[in-house]
mmCIF file with all atom_site columns, C-alpha atoms in Angstrom:
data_model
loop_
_atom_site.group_PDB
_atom_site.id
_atom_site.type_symbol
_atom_site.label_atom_id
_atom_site.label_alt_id
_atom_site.label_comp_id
_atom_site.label_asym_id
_atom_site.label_entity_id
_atom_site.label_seq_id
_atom_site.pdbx_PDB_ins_code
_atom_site.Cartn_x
_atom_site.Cartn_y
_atom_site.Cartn_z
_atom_site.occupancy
_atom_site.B_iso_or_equiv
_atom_site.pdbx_formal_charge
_atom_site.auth_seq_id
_atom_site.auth_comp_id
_atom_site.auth_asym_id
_atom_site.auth_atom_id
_atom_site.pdbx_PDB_model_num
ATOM 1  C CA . UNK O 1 1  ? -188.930 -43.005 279.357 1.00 0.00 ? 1  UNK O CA 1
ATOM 2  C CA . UNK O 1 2  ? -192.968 -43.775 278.481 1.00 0.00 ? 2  UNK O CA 1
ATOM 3  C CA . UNK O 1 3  ? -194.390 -43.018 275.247 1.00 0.00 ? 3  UNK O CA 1
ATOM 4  C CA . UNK O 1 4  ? -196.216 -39.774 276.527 1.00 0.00 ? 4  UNK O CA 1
ATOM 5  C CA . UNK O 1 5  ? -192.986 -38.251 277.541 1.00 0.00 ? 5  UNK O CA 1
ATOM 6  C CA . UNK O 1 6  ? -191.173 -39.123 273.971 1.00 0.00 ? 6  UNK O CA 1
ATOM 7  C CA . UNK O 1 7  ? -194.175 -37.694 272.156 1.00 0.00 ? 7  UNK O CA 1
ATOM 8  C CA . UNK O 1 8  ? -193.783 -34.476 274.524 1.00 0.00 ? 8  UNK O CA 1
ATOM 9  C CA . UNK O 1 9  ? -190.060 -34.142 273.363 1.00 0.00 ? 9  UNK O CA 1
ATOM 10 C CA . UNK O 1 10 ? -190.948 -34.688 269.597 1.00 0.00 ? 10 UNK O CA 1
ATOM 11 C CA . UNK O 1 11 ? -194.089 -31.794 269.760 1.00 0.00 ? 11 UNK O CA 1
ATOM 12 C CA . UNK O 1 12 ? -191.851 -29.402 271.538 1.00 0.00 ? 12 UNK O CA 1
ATOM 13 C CA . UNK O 1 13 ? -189.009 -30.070 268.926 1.00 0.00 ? 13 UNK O CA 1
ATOM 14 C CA . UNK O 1 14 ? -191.585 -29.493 266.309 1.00 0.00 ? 14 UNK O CA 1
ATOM 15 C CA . UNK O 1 15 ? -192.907 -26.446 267.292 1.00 0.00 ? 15 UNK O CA 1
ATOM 16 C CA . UNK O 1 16 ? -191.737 -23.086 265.371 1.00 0.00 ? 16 UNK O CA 1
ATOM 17 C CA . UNK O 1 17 ? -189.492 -21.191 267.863 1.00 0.00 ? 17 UNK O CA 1
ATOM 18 C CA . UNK O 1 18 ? -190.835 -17.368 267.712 1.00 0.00 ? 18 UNK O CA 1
ATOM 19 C CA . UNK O 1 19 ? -188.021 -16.187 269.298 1.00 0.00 ? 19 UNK O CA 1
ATOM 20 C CA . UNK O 1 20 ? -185.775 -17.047 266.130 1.00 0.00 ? 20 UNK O CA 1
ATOM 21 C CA . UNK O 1 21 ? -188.388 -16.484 263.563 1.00 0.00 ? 21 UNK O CA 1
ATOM 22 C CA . UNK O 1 22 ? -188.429 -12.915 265.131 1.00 0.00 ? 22 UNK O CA 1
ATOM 23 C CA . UNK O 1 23 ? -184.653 -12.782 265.463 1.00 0.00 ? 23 UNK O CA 1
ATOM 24 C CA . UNK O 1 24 ? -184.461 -14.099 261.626 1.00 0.00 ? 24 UNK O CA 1
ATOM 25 C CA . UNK O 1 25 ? -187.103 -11.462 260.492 1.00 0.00 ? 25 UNK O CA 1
ATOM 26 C CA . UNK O 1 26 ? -184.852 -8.915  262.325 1.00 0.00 ? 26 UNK O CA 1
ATOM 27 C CA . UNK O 1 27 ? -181.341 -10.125 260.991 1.00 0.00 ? 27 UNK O CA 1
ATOM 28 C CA . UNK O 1 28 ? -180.741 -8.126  257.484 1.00 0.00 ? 28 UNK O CA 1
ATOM 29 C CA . UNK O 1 29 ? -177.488 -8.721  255.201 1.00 0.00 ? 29 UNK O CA 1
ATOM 30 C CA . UNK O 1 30 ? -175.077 -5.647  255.499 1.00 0.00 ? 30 UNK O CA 1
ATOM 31 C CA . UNK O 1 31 ? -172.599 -4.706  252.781 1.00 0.00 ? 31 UNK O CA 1
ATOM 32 C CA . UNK O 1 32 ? -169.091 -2.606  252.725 1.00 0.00 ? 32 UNK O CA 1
ATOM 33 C CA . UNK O 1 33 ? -168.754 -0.511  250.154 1.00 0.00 ? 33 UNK O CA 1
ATOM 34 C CA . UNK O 1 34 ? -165.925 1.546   248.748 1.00 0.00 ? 34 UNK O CA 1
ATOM 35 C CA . UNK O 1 35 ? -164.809 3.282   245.578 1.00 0.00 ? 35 UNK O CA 1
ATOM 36 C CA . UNK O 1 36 ? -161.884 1.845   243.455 1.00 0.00 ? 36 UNK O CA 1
ATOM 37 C CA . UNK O 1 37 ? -159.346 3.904   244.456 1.00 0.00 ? 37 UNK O CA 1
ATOM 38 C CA . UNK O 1 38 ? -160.146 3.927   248.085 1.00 0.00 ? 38 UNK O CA 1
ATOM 39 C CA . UNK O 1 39 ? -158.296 1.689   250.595 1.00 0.00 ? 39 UNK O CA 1
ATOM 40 C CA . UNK O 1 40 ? -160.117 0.210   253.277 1.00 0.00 ? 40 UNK O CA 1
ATOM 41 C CA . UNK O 1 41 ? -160.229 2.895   255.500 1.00 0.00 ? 41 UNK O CA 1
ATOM 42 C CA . UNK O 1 42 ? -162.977 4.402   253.556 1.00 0.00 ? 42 UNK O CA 1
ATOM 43 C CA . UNK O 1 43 ? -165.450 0.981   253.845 1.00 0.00 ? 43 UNK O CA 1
ATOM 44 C CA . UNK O 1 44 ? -168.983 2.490   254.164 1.00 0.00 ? 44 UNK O CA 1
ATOM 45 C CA . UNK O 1 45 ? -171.930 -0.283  255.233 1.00 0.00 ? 45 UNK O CA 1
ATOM 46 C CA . UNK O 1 46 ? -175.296 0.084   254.313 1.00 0.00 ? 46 UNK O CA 1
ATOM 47 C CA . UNK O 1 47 ? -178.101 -2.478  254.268 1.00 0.00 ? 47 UNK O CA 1
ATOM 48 C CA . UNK O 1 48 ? -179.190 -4.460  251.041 1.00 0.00 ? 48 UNK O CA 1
ATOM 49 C CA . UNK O 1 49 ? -182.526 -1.999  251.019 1.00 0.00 ? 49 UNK O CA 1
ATOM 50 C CA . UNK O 1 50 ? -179.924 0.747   251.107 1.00 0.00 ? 50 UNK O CA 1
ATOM 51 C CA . UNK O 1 51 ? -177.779 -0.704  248.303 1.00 0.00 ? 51 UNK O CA 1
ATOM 52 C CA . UNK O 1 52 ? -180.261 -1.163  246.248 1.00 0.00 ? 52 UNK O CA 1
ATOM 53 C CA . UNK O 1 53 ? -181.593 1.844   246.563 1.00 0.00 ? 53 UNK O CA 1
ATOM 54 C CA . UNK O 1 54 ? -178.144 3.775   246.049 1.00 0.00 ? 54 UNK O CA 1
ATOM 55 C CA . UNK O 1 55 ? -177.986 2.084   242.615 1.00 0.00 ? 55 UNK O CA 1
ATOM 56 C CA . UNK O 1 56 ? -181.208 2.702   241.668 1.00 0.00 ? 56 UNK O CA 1
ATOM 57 C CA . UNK O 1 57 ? -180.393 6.433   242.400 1.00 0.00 ? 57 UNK O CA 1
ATOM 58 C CA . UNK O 1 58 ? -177.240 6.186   240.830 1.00 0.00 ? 58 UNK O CA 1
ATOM 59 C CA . UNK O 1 59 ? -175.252 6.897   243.509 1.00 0.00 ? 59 UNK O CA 1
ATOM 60 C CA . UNK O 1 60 ? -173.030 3.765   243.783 1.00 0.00 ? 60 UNK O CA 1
ATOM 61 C CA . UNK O 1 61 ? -171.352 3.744   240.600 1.00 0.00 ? 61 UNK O CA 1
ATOM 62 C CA . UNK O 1 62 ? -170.908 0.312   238.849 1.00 0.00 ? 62 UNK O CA 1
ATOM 63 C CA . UNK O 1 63 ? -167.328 0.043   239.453 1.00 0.00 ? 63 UNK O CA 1
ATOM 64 C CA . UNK O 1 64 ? -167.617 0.530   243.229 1.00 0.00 ? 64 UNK O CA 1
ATOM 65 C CA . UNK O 1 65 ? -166.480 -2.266  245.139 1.00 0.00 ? 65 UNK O CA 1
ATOM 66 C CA . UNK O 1 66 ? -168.509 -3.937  246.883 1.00 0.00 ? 66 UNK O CA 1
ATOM 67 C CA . UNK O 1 67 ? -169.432 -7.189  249.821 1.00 0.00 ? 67 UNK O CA 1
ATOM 68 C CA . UNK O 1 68 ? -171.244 -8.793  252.493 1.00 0.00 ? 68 UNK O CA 1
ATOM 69 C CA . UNK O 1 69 ? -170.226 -7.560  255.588 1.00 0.00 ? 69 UNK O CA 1
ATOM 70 C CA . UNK O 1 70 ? -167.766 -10.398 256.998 1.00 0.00 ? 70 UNK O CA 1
ATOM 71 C CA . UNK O 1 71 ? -166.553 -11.914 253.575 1.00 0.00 ? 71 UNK O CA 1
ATOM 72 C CA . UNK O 1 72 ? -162.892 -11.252 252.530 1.00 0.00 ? 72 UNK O CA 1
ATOM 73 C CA . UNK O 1 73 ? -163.839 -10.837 248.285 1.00 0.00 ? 73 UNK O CA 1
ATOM 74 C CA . UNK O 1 74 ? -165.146 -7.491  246.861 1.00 0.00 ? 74 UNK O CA 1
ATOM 75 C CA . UNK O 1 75 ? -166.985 -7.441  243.925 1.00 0.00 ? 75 UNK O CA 1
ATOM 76 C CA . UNK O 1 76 ? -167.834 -4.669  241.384 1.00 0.00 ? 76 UNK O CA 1
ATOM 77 C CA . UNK O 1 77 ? -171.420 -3.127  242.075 1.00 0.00 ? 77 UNK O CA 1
ATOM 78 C CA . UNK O 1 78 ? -172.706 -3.595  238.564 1.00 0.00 ? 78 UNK O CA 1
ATOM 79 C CA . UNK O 1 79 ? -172.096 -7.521  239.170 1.00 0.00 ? 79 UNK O CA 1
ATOM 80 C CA . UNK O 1 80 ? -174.164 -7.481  242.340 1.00 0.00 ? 80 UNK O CA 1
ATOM 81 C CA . UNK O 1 81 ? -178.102 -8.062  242.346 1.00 0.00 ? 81 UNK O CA 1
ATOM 82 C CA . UNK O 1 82 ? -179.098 -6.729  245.727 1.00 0.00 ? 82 UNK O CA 1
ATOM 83 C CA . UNK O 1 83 ? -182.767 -7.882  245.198 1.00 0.00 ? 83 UNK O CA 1
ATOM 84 C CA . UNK O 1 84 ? -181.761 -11.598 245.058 1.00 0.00 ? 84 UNK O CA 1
ATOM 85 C CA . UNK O 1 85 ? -181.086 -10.686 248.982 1.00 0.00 ? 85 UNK O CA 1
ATOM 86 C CA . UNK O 1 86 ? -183.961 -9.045  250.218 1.00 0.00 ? 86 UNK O CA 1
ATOM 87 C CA . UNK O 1 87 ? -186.376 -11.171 251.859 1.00 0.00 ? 87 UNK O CA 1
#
């Protein structure tokens, strides 16, 4: 391998890939939600935008339960900070 052809690799590993940036600016944390007497059947999902925006309203009350779509724990809304997951 010459010189020229290792300094290819190492610009072409260095370059931002668009096609993830786009794919990360595209990817948004969803959330399960549920009241405390519901069983699982009654999981709802909503974006963080959308649970933020329920709480704002008050329409999620504090003691919902609440996580991130593919986690096992629920936590109470009122513990949750949505904004801390916009981007």
């Amino acid at each position: 391998m010459t010189k020229e052809n290792i300094q290819k690799i190492i610009d072409e590993a260095q370059k931002p890939n668009e096609e993830t940036n786009d794919m990360d600016d595209e990817t948004e944390i969803m959330w399960e939600y549920k009241l405390p007497n519901e069983d699982d059947s009654a999981l709802k999902k909503a974006s963080t935008k959308e649970m933020m925006e329920l709480t704002e309203n008050e329409q999620l009350p504090s003691d919902a339960l609440v996580r991130r779509c593919g986690t096992d724990s629920f936590y109470t809304a009122g513990r949750v900070d949505f904004e801390i997951y916009l981007d």
